Backbone as numpy.savetxt, mean C-alpha at the origin, in Angstrom:
# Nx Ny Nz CAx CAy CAz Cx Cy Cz
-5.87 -34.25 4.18 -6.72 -33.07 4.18 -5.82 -31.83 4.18
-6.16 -30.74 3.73 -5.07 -29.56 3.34 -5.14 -28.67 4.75
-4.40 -28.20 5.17 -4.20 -27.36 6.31 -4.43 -25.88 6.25
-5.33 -25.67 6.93 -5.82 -23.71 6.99 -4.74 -23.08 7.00
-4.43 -22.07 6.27 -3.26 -21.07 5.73 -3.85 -19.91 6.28
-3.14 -19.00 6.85 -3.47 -17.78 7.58 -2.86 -16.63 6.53
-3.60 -15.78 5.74 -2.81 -14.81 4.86 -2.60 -13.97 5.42
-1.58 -13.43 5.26 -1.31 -12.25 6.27 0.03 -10.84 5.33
-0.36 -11.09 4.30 0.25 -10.60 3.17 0.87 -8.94 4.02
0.07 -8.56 4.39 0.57 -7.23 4.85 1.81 -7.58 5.66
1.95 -8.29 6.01 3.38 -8.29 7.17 4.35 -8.24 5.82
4.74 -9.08 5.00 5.28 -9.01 4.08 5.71 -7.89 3.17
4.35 -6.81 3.17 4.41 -6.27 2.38 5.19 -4.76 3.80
4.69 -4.69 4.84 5.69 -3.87 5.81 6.63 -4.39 5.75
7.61 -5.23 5.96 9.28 -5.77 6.31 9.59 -5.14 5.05
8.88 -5.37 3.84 9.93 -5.02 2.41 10.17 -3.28 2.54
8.90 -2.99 3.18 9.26 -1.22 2.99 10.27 -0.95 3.97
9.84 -1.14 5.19 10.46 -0.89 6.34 12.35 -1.44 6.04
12.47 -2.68 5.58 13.82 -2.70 4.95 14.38 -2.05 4.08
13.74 -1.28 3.31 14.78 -0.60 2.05 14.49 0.90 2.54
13.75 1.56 3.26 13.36 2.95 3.95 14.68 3.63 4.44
15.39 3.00 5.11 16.44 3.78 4.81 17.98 2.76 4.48
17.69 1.89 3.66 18.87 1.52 2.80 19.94 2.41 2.47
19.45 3.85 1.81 20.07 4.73 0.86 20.80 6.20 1.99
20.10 5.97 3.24 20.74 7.30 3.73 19.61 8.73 3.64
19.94 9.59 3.81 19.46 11.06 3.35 19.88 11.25 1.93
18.51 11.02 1.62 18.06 11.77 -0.22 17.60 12.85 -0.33
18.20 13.75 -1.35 17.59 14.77 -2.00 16.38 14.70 -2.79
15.83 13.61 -3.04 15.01 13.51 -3.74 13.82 12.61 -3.13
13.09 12.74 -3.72 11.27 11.72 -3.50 12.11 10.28 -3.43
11.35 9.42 -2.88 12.30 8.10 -2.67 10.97 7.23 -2.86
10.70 6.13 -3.94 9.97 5.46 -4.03 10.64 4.08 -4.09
9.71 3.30 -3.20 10.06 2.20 -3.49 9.22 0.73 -3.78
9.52 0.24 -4.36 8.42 -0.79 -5.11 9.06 -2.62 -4.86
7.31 -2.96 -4.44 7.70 -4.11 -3.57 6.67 -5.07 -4.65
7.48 -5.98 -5.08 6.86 -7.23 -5.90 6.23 -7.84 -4.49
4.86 -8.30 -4.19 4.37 -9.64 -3.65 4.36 -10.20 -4.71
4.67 -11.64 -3.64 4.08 -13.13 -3.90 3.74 -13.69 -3.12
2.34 -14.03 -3.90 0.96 -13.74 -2.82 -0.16 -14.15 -3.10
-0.76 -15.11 -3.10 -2.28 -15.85 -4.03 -3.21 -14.36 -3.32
-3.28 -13.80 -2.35 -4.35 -13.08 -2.49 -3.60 -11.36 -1.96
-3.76 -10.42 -2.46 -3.15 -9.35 -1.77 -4.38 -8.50 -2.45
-4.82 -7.44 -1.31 -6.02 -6.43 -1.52 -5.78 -5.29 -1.11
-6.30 -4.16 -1.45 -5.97 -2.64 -0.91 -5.35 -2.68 0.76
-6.69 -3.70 1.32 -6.89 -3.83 2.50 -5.50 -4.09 3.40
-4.34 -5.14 2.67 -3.48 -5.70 2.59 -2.85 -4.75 2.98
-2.43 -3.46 1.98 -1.32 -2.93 1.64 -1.74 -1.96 2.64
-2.86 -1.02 3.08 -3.65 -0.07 4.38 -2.51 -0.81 5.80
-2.98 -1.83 5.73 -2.35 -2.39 6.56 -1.04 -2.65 6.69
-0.08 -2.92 6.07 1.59 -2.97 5.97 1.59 -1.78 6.42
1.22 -0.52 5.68 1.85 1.19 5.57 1.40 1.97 6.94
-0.57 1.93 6.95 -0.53 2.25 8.23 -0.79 1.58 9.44
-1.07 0.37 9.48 -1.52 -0.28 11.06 -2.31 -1.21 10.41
-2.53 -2.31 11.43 -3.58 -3.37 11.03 -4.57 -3.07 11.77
-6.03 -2.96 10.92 -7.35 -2.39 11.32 -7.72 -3.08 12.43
-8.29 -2.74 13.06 -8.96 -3.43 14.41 -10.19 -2.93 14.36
-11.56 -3.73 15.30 -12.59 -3.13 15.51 -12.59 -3.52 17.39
-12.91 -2.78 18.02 -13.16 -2.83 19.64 -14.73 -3.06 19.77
-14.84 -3.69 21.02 -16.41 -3.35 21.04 -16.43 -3.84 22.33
-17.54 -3.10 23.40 -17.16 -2.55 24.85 -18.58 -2.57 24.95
-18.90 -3.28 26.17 -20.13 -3.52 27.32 -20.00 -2.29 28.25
-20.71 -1.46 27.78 -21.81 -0.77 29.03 -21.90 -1.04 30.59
-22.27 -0.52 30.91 -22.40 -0.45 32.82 -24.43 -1.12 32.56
-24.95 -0.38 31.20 -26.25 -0.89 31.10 -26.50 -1.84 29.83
-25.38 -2.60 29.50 -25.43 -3.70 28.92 -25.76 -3.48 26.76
-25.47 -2.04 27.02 -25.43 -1.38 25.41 -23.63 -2.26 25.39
-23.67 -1.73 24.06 -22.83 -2.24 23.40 -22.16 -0.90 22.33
-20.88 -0.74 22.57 -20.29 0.31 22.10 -19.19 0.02 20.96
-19.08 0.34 20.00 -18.14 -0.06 18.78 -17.37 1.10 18.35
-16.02 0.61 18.12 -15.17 1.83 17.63 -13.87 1.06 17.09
-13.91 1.80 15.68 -12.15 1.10 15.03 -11.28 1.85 14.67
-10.13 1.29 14.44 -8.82 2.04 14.49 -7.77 1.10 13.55
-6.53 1.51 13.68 -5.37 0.97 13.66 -4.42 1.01 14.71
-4.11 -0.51 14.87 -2.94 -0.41 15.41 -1.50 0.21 14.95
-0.36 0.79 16.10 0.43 1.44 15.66 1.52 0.70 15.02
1.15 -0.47 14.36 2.54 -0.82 13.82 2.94 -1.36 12.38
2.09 -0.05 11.36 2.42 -0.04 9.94 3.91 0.43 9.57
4.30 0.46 8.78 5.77 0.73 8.11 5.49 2.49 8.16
4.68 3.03 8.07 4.25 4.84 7.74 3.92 5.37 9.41
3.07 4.47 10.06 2.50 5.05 11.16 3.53 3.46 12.28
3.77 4.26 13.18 4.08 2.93 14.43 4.18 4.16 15.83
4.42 3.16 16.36 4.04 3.49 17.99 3.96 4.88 18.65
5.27 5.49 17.94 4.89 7.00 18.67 4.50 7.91 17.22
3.90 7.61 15.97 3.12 8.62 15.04 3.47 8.00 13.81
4.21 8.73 12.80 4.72 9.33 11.63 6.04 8.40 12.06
7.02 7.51 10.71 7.58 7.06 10.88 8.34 6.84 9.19
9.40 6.46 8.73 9.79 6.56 7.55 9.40 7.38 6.97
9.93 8.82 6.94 9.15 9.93 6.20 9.55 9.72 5.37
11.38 9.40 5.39 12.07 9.99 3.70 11.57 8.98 2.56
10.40 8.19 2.83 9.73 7.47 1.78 8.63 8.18 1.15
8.64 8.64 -0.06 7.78 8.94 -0.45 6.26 8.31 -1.01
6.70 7.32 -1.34 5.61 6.44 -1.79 5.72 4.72 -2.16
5.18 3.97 -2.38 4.94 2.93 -2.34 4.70 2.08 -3.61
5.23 1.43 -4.33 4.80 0.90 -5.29 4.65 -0.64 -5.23
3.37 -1.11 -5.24 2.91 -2.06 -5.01 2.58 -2.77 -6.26
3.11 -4.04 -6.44 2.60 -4.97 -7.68 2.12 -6.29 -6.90
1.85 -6.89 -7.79 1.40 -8.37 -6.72 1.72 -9.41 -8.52
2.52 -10.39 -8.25 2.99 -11.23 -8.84 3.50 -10.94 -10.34
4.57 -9.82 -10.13 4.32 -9.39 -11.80 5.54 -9.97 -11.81
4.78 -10.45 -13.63 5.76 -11.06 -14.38 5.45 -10.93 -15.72
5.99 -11.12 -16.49 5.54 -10.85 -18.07 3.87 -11.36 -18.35
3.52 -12.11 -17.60 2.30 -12.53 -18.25 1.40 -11.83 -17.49
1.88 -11.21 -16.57 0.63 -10.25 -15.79 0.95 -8.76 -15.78
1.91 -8.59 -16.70 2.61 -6.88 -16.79 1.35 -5.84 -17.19
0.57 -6.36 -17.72 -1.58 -5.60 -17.80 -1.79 -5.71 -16.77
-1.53 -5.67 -15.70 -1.91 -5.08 -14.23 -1.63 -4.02 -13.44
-1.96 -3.41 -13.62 -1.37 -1.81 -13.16 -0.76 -1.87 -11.73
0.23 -1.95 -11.21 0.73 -1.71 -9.87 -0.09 -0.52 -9.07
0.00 -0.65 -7.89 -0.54 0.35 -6.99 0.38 1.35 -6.23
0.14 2.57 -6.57 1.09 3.83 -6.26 0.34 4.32 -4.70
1.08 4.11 -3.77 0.49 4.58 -2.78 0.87 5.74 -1.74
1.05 7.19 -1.81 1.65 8.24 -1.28 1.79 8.25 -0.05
2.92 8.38 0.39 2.36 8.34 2.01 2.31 10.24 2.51
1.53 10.38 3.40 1.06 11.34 3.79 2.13 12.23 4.60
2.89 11.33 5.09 3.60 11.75 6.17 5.29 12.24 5.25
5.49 12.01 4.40 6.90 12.23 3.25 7.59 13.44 3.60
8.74 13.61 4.13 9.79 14.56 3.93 9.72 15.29 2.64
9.96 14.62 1.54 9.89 15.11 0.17 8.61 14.29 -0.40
7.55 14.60 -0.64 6.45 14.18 -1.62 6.97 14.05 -2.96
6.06 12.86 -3.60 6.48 12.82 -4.65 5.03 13.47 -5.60
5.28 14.54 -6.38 4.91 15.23 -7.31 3.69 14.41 -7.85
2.30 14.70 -7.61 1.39 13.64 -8.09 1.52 13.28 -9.48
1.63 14.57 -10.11 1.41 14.52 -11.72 2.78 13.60 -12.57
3.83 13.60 -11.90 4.66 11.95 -12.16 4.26 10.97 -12.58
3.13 10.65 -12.11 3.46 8.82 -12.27 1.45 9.01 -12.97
1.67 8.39 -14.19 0.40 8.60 -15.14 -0.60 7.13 -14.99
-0.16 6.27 -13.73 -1.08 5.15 -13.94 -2.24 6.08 -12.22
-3.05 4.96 -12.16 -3.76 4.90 -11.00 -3.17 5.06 -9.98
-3.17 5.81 -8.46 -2.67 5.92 -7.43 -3.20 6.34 -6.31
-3.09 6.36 -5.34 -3.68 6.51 -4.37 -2.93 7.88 -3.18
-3.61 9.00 -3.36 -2.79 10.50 -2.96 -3.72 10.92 -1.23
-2.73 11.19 -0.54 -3.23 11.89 -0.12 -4.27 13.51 0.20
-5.55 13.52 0.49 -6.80 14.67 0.75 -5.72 15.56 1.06
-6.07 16.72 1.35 -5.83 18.18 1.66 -5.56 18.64 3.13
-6.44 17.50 4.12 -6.10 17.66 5.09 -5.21 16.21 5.66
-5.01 15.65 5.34 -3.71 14.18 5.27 -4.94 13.27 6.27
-6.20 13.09 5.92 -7.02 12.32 6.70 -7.34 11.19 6.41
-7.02 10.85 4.91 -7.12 9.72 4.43 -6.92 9.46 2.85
-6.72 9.22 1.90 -6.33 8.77 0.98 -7.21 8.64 0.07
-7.01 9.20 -1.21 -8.52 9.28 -2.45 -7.67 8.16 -3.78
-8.71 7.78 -4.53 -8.33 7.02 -5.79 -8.05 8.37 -7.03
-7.18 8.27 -7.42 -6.67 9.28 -8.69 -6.48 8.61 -9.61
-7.29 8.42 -10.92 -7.34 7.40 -11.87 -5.82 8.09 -12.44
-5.99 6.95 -13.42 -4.58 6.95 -14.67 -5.02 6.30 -15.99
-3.99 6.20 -16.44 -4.09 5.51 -17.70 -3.92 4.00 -17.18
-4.09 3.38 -18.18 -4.46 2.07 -18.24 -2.74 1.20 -18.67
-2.30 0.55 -17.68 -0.85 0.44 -18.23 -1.33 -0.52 -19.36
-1.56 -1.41 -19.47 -1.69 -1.99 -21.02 -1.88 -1.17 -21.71
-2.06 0.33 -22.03 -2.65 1.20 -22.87 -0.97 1.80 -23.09
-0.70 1.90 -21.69 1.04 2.56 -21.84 2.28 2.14 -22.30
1.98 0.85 -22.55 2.93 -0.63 -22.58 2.26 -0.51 -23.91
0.88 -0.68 -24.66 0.85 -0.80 -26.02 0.60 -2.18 -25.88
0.44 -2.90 -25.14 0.16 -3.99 -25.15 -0.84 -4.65 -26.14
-1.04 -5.77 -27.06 -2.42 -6.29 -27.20 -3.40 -7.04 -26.62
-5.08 -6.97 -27.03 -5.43 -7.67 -25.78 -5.97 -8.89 -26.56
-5.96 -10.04 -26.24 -5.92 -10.06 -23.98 -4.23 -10.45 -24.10
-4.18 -10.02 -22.91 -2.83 -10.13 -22.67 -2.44 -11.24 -21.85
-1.99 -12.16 -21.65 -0.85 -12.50 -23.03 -1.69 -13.16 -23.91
-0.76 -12.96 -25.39 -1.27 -12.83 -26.32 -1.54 -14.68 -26.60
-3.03 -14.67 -27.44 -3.78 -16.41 -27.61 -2.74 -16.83 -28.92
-1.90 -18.09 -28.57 -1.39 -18.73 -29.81 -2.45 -19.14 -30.35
């Protein structure tokens, strides 16, 4: 009988940032760095979690037997950990999940972090990404082009012998 597998892709996907964050020292420049998973399942949810905290929900009994709910993150994403703001000189995140030539029509996920020493310039990077609001409260979808569209690719990709 096959044995329950616990995914937990986000840990994976924090150690890779948190290891190369400061590889390089003090940069003059935006510092992106891009982390191949391998990973049968990796989701936004996944990557929320590596950068800022793994979501939690609480829920708390009353003195009159109500029931009180409230969620958060814990402090120990690669962007946010224990005492706030953490790896600033990273600017952003580039997330793929199993790329390889036969899945290069998958657009990687650009993910800004809020907290960056040097930001990286939104208008850079022409696929889909994920930028920080105006007031750094949470994170909006900023479409792009379609990388098979940028690549020139034909479809379906890969191509039917």
């Amino acid at each position: 009988m096959p044995e329950v597998e616990i995914l937990e892709s986000h840990k994976a996907i924090r150690a890779a940032v948190c290891n190369k964050a400061t590889r390089y020292g003090p940069l003059d420049l935006p510092y992106v760095i891009a982390v191949n998973v391998i990973a049968e399942h990796v989701d936004t949810s996944d990557i929320m979690n590596a950068l800022f905290g793994k979501e939690y929900v609480e829920i708390r009994r009353n003195a009159d037997g109500s029931l009180d709910q409230s969620c958060g993150r814990k402090r120990d994403g690669a962007w946010f950990g224990p005492t706030g703001p953490r790896n600033t000189r990273v600017s952003a995140a580039l997330i793929a999940n199993n790329l390889a030539e036969w899945t290069i029509h998958q657009s990687p996920v650009l993910i800004h972090n809020p907290f960056a020493a040097k930001p990286l310039p939104i208008k850079l990077w022409p696929l889909p990404q994920l930028v920080p609001d105006e007031r750094r409260e949470r994170l909006v979808d900023r479409s792009g082009v379609d990388v098979a569209d940028l690549l020139d690719l034909p479809r379906p990709w890969p191509p039917v012998d």
